[in-house]
Amino acid sequence: MPVSHSLYNEAGSVAIDYSACTRCGECSRICPTEVLRQEDGVVQVHTESMFGCIACGHCMMVCPAECVRVTGRGISAADLVPLAPPEERADRKALAALMQARRSVRRFREEEPPAELLQQIVAMAASGPMGIPPWDVGCAVIAGRERVQVLAGEVVNGYSGMLRILKPWVLAVMRPIMKRPAFEQMSGFIVPLVKAYIEGRSQGRNLLFYDAPAVLLFHHSPYVDASEAMIACTYAMLAVESMGLGTTMIGAAAPIIRRNQKLCQRLGIPAGNKPAIALIVGYPAVQFRRGVVRHFSSVSSFG
Ligand SMILES: Cc1cc2nc3c(=O)[nH]c(=O)nc-3n(C[C@H](O)[C@H](O)[C@H](O)COP(=O)(O)O)c2cc1C
């Protein structure tokens, strides 16, 4: 049985042109689901293996003779692209410099990023890894300050409704049934933040998306974990950085948007998909002069 997906119900299929195959076995060694296995020197296709071909395309990407073709689950040989030579790829130094210089940007210049640039960011982000191919993650592009403000208004309205319910006495009742970190997050972070959003909005300030000229909202189908949308967003963040623009991930918008089906429809989000994370994008109006070293809360080793 193929791995379920919101768009595809079939497994991929692999065809080998045996007249061109050199029997090197590279495709069988790389196949993660053992659909391709070398038997007596010849690679055989075992569609019954595990959940069949997941259409990762690795076999056709490694084949030196270009004789393996994968189709299905949204992929075909037409999707193959040449790779930049190693000297043109970002090395450790270049990537570390980019990552160290990246900052969350909350002040943007007037100029708005053109639509083609936003499309390029989305295309670059789609090169990231997903659990089982193909991506079951989507991206809603909100381009232009006017649209961003409309979306911010909808989210803040949603938060106003939430705050009407979350009165101090309700929080007090919830206290014994909530785990301590959840309660502390709610009373010490979420409630004050929501109050700030609402007050900011009444003063004409957008504390949710700041004054960003664009938002990318990543959402995922019920077949995959929210972490996949987070990965896509992280890739988009680095892509934006590489283009000289700035971003901030905004976690506060998705929990409200996902509860508002009409808004999801207006954003073109397929029914059933859940918004997970937003990324504000624009030209930075701030220049950071130095970086900072950060550490994980714990790094341990096993054994
Ligand atoms: C998952 C996630 C959600 C975030 N949500 C918000 C948010 O809602 N509003 C905001 O201003 N910043 C948000 N941030 C940005 C963080 O506050 C930011 O990373 C932090 O201030 C550290 O700054 P730096 O990114 O420049 O290191 C978020 C970051 C992440 C990774």
Coordinates of C-alpha atoms and ligand atoms in Angstrom, one line a residue:
M1 CA 0.0 0.0 0.0
P2 CA 1.4 3.4 -0.9
V3 CA 2.1 6.0 1.8
S4 CA -1.0 8.3 1.9
H5 CA -0.9 11.8 0.6
S6 CA -3.5 14.5 0.1
L7 CA -3.0 14.5 -3.7
Y8 CA -1.6 11.0 -4.5
N9 CA -2.9 7.6 -3.8
E10 CA -0.4 5.6 -5.8
A11 CA 3.2 4.5 -5.2
G12 CA 5.8 5.7 -7.7
S13 CA 6.9 3.4 -10.4
V14 CA 10.4 2.7 -11.6
A15 CA 11.5 1.7 -15.1
I16 CA 15.0 0.6 -16.0
D17 CA 16.3 0.7 -19.5
Y18 CA 18.3 -2.5 -19.3
S19 CA 19.9 -1.9 -22.7
A20 CA 21.8 1.1 -21.2
C21 CA 22.2 -0.3 -17.6
T22 CA 25.9 -0.9 -16.7
R23 CA 24.8 -3.0 -13.7
C24 CA 26.8 -0.8 -11.3
G25 CA 24.1 -1.3 -8.7
E26 CA 24.2 2.4 -7.4
C27 CA 20.4 2.7 -7.7
S28 CA 19.8 -0.4 -5.6
R29 CA 22.2 0.7 -2.9
I30 CA 20.5 4.1 -2.5
C31 CA 16.9 3.0 -2.7
P32 CA 15.5 3.7 0.9
T33 CA 12.5 1.3 0.5
E34 CA 14.4 -1.6 -1.1
V35 CA 12.2 -1.5 -4.2
L36 CA 15.4 -1.8 -6.2
R37 CA 17.5 -4.8 -5.4
Q38 CA 20.4 -6.2 -7.3
E39 CA 20.0 -9.9 -7.8
D40 CA 22.7 -11.9 -9.6
G41 CA 24.2 -8.6 -10.8
V42 CA 20.9 -7.3 -12.3
V43 CA 18.7 -4.7 -10.6
Q44 CA 15.1 -5.9 -10.1
V45 CA 12.1 -3.8 -9.3
H46 CA 10.2 -5.1 -6.2
T47 CA 7.0 -3.0 -6.1
E48 CA 5.8 -5.1 -3.1
S49 CA 8.7 -4.0 -0.9
M50 CA 7.7 -2.0 2.3
F51 CA 5.2 0.6 0.9
G52 CA 6.6 0.6 -2.6
C53 CA 8.4 3.4 -4.4
I54 CA 8.1 6.7 -2.5
A55 CA 9.3 8.6 -5.6
C56 CA 12.2 10.2 -3.9
G57 CA 14.0 10.0 -7.3
H58 CA 17.3 9.1 -5.7
C59 CA 17.8 6.2 -8.1
M60 CA 17.5 8.4 -11.2
M61 CA 19.6 11.1 -9.6
V62 CA 22.6 8.8 -9.0
C63 CA 22.4 6.6 -12.2
P64 CA 25.6 7.3 -14.2
A65 CA 24.0 5.8 -17.3
E66 CA 20.7 7.8 -17.0
C67 CA 18.8 4.6 -17.5
V68 CA 16.5 4.8 -14.4
R69 CA 13.2 6.6 -14.7
V70 CA 10.7 7.3 -11.8
T71 CA 7.2 8.4 -12.4
G72 CA 4.2 9.0 -10.2
R73 CA 3.6 10.9 -6.9
G74 CA 4.2 14.1 -8.9
I75 CA 7.7 13.3 -10.1
S76 CA 9.2 12.4 -13.5
A77 CA 12.5 12.5 -15.3
A78 CA 11.5 16.0 -16.6
D79 CA 12.1 17.3 -13.0
L80 CA 15.8 16.4 -13.1
V81 CA 18.1 19.4 -13.1
P82 CA 21.9 19.7 -13.4
L83 CA 23.8 20.4 -10.1
A84 CA 26.0 23.4 -9.6
P85 CA 29.7 22.2 -9.5
P86 CA 31.1 21.9 -5.9
E87 CA 33.1 25.1 -6.1
E88 CA 29.8 27.0 -6.7
R89 CA 28.0 25.5 -3.8
A90 CA 27.9 27.3 -0.4
D91 CA 30.7 25.9 1.8
R92 CA 30.8 25.8 5.6
K93 CA 32.4 29.3 5.7
A94 CA 29.8 30.9 3.5
L95 CA 26.9 29.1 5.1
A96 CA 28.1 29.8 8.7
A97 CA 28.5 33.5 7.7
L98 CA 25.0 33.7 6.3
M99 CA 23.5 31.9 9.4
Q100 CA 25.5 34.0 11.9
A101 CA 24.4 37.3 10.1
R102 CA 20.7 36.3 10.0
R103 CA 18.6 38.2 12.5
S104 CA 14.9 38.5 13.0
V105 CA 14.0 41.7 11.2
R106 CA 11.0 43.7 12.5
R107 CA 11.7 47.0 10.7
F108 CA 11.4 47.2 7.0
R109 CA 12.1 49.7 4.2
E110 CA 9.1 51.1 2.2
E111 CA 10.0 49.1 -1.0
E112 CA 8.0 45.9 -1.5
P113 CA 9.6 42.7 -2.7
P114 CA 8.4 41.9 -6.3
A115 CA 6.2 38.9 -6.9
E116 CA 8.9 37.1 -8.9
L117 CA 11.2 37.3 -5.9
L118 CA 8.6 35.8 -3.6
Q119 CA 8.1 33.0 -6.1
Q120 CA 11.8 32.4 -6.2
I121 CA 11.9 32.1 -2.4
V122 CA 9.0 29.6 -2.4
A123 CA 10.8 27.6 -5.2
M124 CA 14.1 27.5 -3.2
A125 CA 12.3 26.5 0.0
A126 CA 10.7 23.5 -1.8
S127 CA 14.2 22.0 -2.2
G128 CA 14.1 21.2 1.5
P129 CA 13.6 17.7 2.9
M130 CA 10.1 16.2 3.6
G131 CA 9.2 13.0 5.5
I132 CA 7.9 11.0 2.6
P133 CA 7.9 12.7 -0.9
P134 CA 6.3 14.6 -2.3
W135 CA 5.8 17.7 -0.1
D136 CA 2.3 17.7 1.5
V137 CA 3.0 21.3 2.6
G138 CA 1.8 24.5 0.9
C139 CA 2.6 28.1 1.1
A140 CA 0.1 31.0 0.9
V141 CA 1.7 34.2 -0.4
I142 CA 0.4 37.4 1.1
A143 CA 2.0 40.1 -1.1
G144 CA 1.7 43.8 -0.3
R145 CA 1.2 45.8 2.9
E146 CA -2.5 46.3 2.4
R147 CA -3.1 42.5 2.3
V148 CA -0.8 41.9 5.2
Q149 CA -2.7 44.5 7.2
V150 CA -6.0 42.8 6.4
L151 CA -4.7 39.5 7.5
A152 CA -3.3 41.0 10.7
G153 CA -6.7 42.5 11.4
E154 CA -8.4 39.1 11.0
V155 CA -5.9 37.5 13.4
V156 CA -6.1 40.2 16.0
N157 CA -10.0 40.0 15.8
G158 CA -9.6 36.3 16.5
Y159 CA -7.4 37.0 19.5
S160 CA -9.9 39.5 20.8
G161 CA -12.6 36.7 20.8
M162 CA -10.2 34.4 22.6
L163 CA -9.4 37.0 25.2
R164 CA -13.1 37.5 25.9
I165 CA -13.2 33.9 27.0
L166 CA -9.9 33.8 28.8
K167 CA -10.9 36.0 31.7
P168 CA -8.7 35.9 34.9
W169 CA -11.3 33.7 36.7
V170 CA -11.3 31.2 33.7
L171 CA -7.5 31.0 33.9
A172 CA -7.8 30.4 37.7
V173 CA -10.3 27.5 37.1
M174 CA -8.0 26.1 34.4
R175 CA -4.9 26.3 36.6
P176 CA -5.3 22.9 38.4
I177 CA -6.0 21.0 35.2
M178 CA -3.1 22.5 33.1
K179 CA 0.5 21.4 33.2
R180 CA 2.7 24.0 34.8
P181 CA 4.6 25.0 31.7
A182 CA 1.4 25.3 29.7
F183 CA -0.2 27.5 32.4
E184 CA 2.9 29.7 32.7
Q185 CA 3.0 30.1 28.9
M186 CA -0.6 31.1 28.8
S187 CA -0.7 33.5 31.7
G188 CA 2.9 34.9 31.4
F189 CA 3.3 35.1 27.6
I190 CA 0.2 34.5 25.5
V191 CA -2.3 36.6 27.4
P192 CA 0.0 39.7 27.7
L193 CA 1.1 39.3 24.0
V194 CA -2.5 39.1 22.9
K195 CA -3.4 42.2 24.9
A196 CA -0.4 44.0 23.3
Y197 CA -1.7 43.0 19.8
I198 CA -5.1 44.4 20.5
E199 CA -3.9 47.6 22.1
G200 CA -1.4 48.0 19.3
R201 CA -4.0 47.6 16.7
S202 CA -6.3 50.2 18.3
Q203 CA -3.3 52.6 18.0
G204 CA -2.7 51.7 14.3
R205 CA 0.3 49.6 15.1
N206 CA 0.7 46.0 13.7
L207 CA 2.7 44.2 16.4
L208 CA 1.8 40.8 14.8
F209 CA 3.4 41.2 11.3
Y210 CA 5.0 44.6 12.2
D211 CA 5.0 46.7 9.0
A212 CA 6.2 43.9 6.7
P213 CA 5.4 44.1 3.0
A214 CA 4.9 40.4 2.6
V215 CA 4.0 37.2 4.5
L216 CA 4.6 33.6 3.5
L217 CA 2.2 31.3 5.4
F218 CA 3.2 27.6 5.5
H219 CA 0.5 25.0 6.0
H220 CA 0.5 21.2 6.0
S221 CA -2.0 18.4 5.2
P222 CA -3.4 16.1 7.9
Y223 CA -1.1 13.4 6.5
V224 CA 2.1 15.0 7.7
D225 CA 3.5 16.6 10.8
A226 CA 3.6 20.3 11.4
S227 CA 7.4 20.0 11.5
E228 CA 7.4 19.7 7.7
A229 CA 5.9 23.2 7.4
M230 CA 8.5 24.4 9.9
I231 CA 11.3 22.9 7.8
A232 CA 9.9 24.6 4.6
C233 CA 9.7 27.9 6.5
T234 CA 13.3 27.5 7.7
Y235 CA 14.5 26.9 4.2
A236 CA 12.5 29.9 3.0
M237 CA 14.2 32.0 5.8
L238 CA 17.6 31.1 4.6
A239 CA 16.7 31.6 1.0
V240 CA 15.4 35.1 1.8
E241 CA 18.7 35.9 3.7
S242 CA 20.7 34.8 0.7
M243 CA 18.9 37.4 -1.4
G244 CA 19.7 40.2 1.0
L245 CA 16.2 40.6 2.4
G246 CA 15.2 40.0 6.0
T247 CA 12.6 37.9 7.8
T248 CA 11.0 36.9 11.1
M249 CA 9.2 33.7 11.7
I250 CA 5.8 34.5 13.3
G251 CA 4.3 31.7 15.3
A252 CA 1.5 33.8 16.7
A253 CA -0.7 34.0 13.5
A254 CA -1.3 30.3 12.6
P255 CA -3.2 29.2 15.7
I256 CA -5.9 31.7 15.0
I257 CA -5.9 31.4 11.2
R258 CA -6.3 27.6 11.4
R259 CA -9.5 28.0 13.4
N260 CA -11.1 30.3 10.8
Q261 CA -12.1 28.2 7.8
K262 CA -13.4 31.2 5.8
L263 CA -10.1 32.9 6.2
C264 CA -8.2 29.7 5.2
Q265 CA -10.4 29.6 2.1
R266 CA -9.6 33.2 1.2
L267 CA -5.9 32.4 1.6
G268 CA -6.3 29.5 -0.9
I269 CA -5.4 26.9 1.7
P270 CA -6.8 23.5 0.7
A271 CA -9.5 22.2 3.0
G272 CA -8.1 20.1 5.8
N273 CA -4.7 21.8 5.7
K274 CA -3.4 23.5 8.9
P275 CA -1.4 26.7 8.9
A276 CA 1.7 26.1 11.0
I277 CA 4.0 29.1 10.7
A278 CA 4.3 32.5 9.0
L279 CA 7.3 34.3 7.7
I280 CA 7.4 38.0 7.3
V281 CA 9.6 39.2 4.4
G282 CA 11.0 42.6 3.4
Y283 CA 14.0 44.8 2.9
P284 CA 15.5 45.4 6.3
A285 CA 15.5 49.0 7.7
V286 CA 18.0 48.0 10.4
Q287 CA 21.6 47.0 10.2
F288 CA 23.1 44.6 12.7
R289 CA 26.7 45.4 13.4
R290 CA 27.6 42.2 15.3
G291 CA 26.4 38.7 15.9
V292 CA 26.0 36.7 19.1
V293 CA 26.9 33.2 20.0
R294 CA 24.0 31.1 21.1
H295 CA 23.8 27.6 22.7
F296 CA 21.2 24.9 22.9
S297 CA 19.7 24.4 26.3
S298 CA 21.3 21.0 26.4
V299 CA 23.7 19.0 24.3
S300 CA 24.4 15.5 25.5
S301 CA 25.9 12.3 24.2
F302 CA 24.7 8.8 24.5
G303 CA 26.8 6.0 26.1
Ligands
LIG1 C1 9.0 29.2 15.7 C2 9.2 30.6 15.9 C3 8.2 31.5 16.1 C4 8.4 32.8 16.3 N1 7.3 33.7 16.5 C5 7.5 35.0 16.6 C6 6.4 35.9 16.7 O1 5.2 35.5 16.7 N2 6.7 37.2 16.8 C7 7.9 37.7 16.8 O2 8.1 38.9 16.9 N3 9.0 36.9 16.7 C8 8.8 35.6 16.6 N4 9.9 34.7 16.4 C9 11.2 35.3 16.3 C10 12.0 35.1 17.6 O3 11.5 36.0 18.6 C11 13.5 35.4 17.3 O4 14.0 34.3 16.7 C12 14.2 35.8 18.6 O5 13.8 37.1 19.0 C13 15.7 35.8 18.4 O6 16.2 36.7 17.4 P1 17.0 36.2 16.2 O7 16.1 35.3 15.3 O8 17.5 37.4 15.5 O9 18.2 35.3 16.7 C14 9.7 33.4 16.3 C15 10.8 32.5 16.0 C16 10.5 31.2 15.8 C17 11.7 30.3 15.5

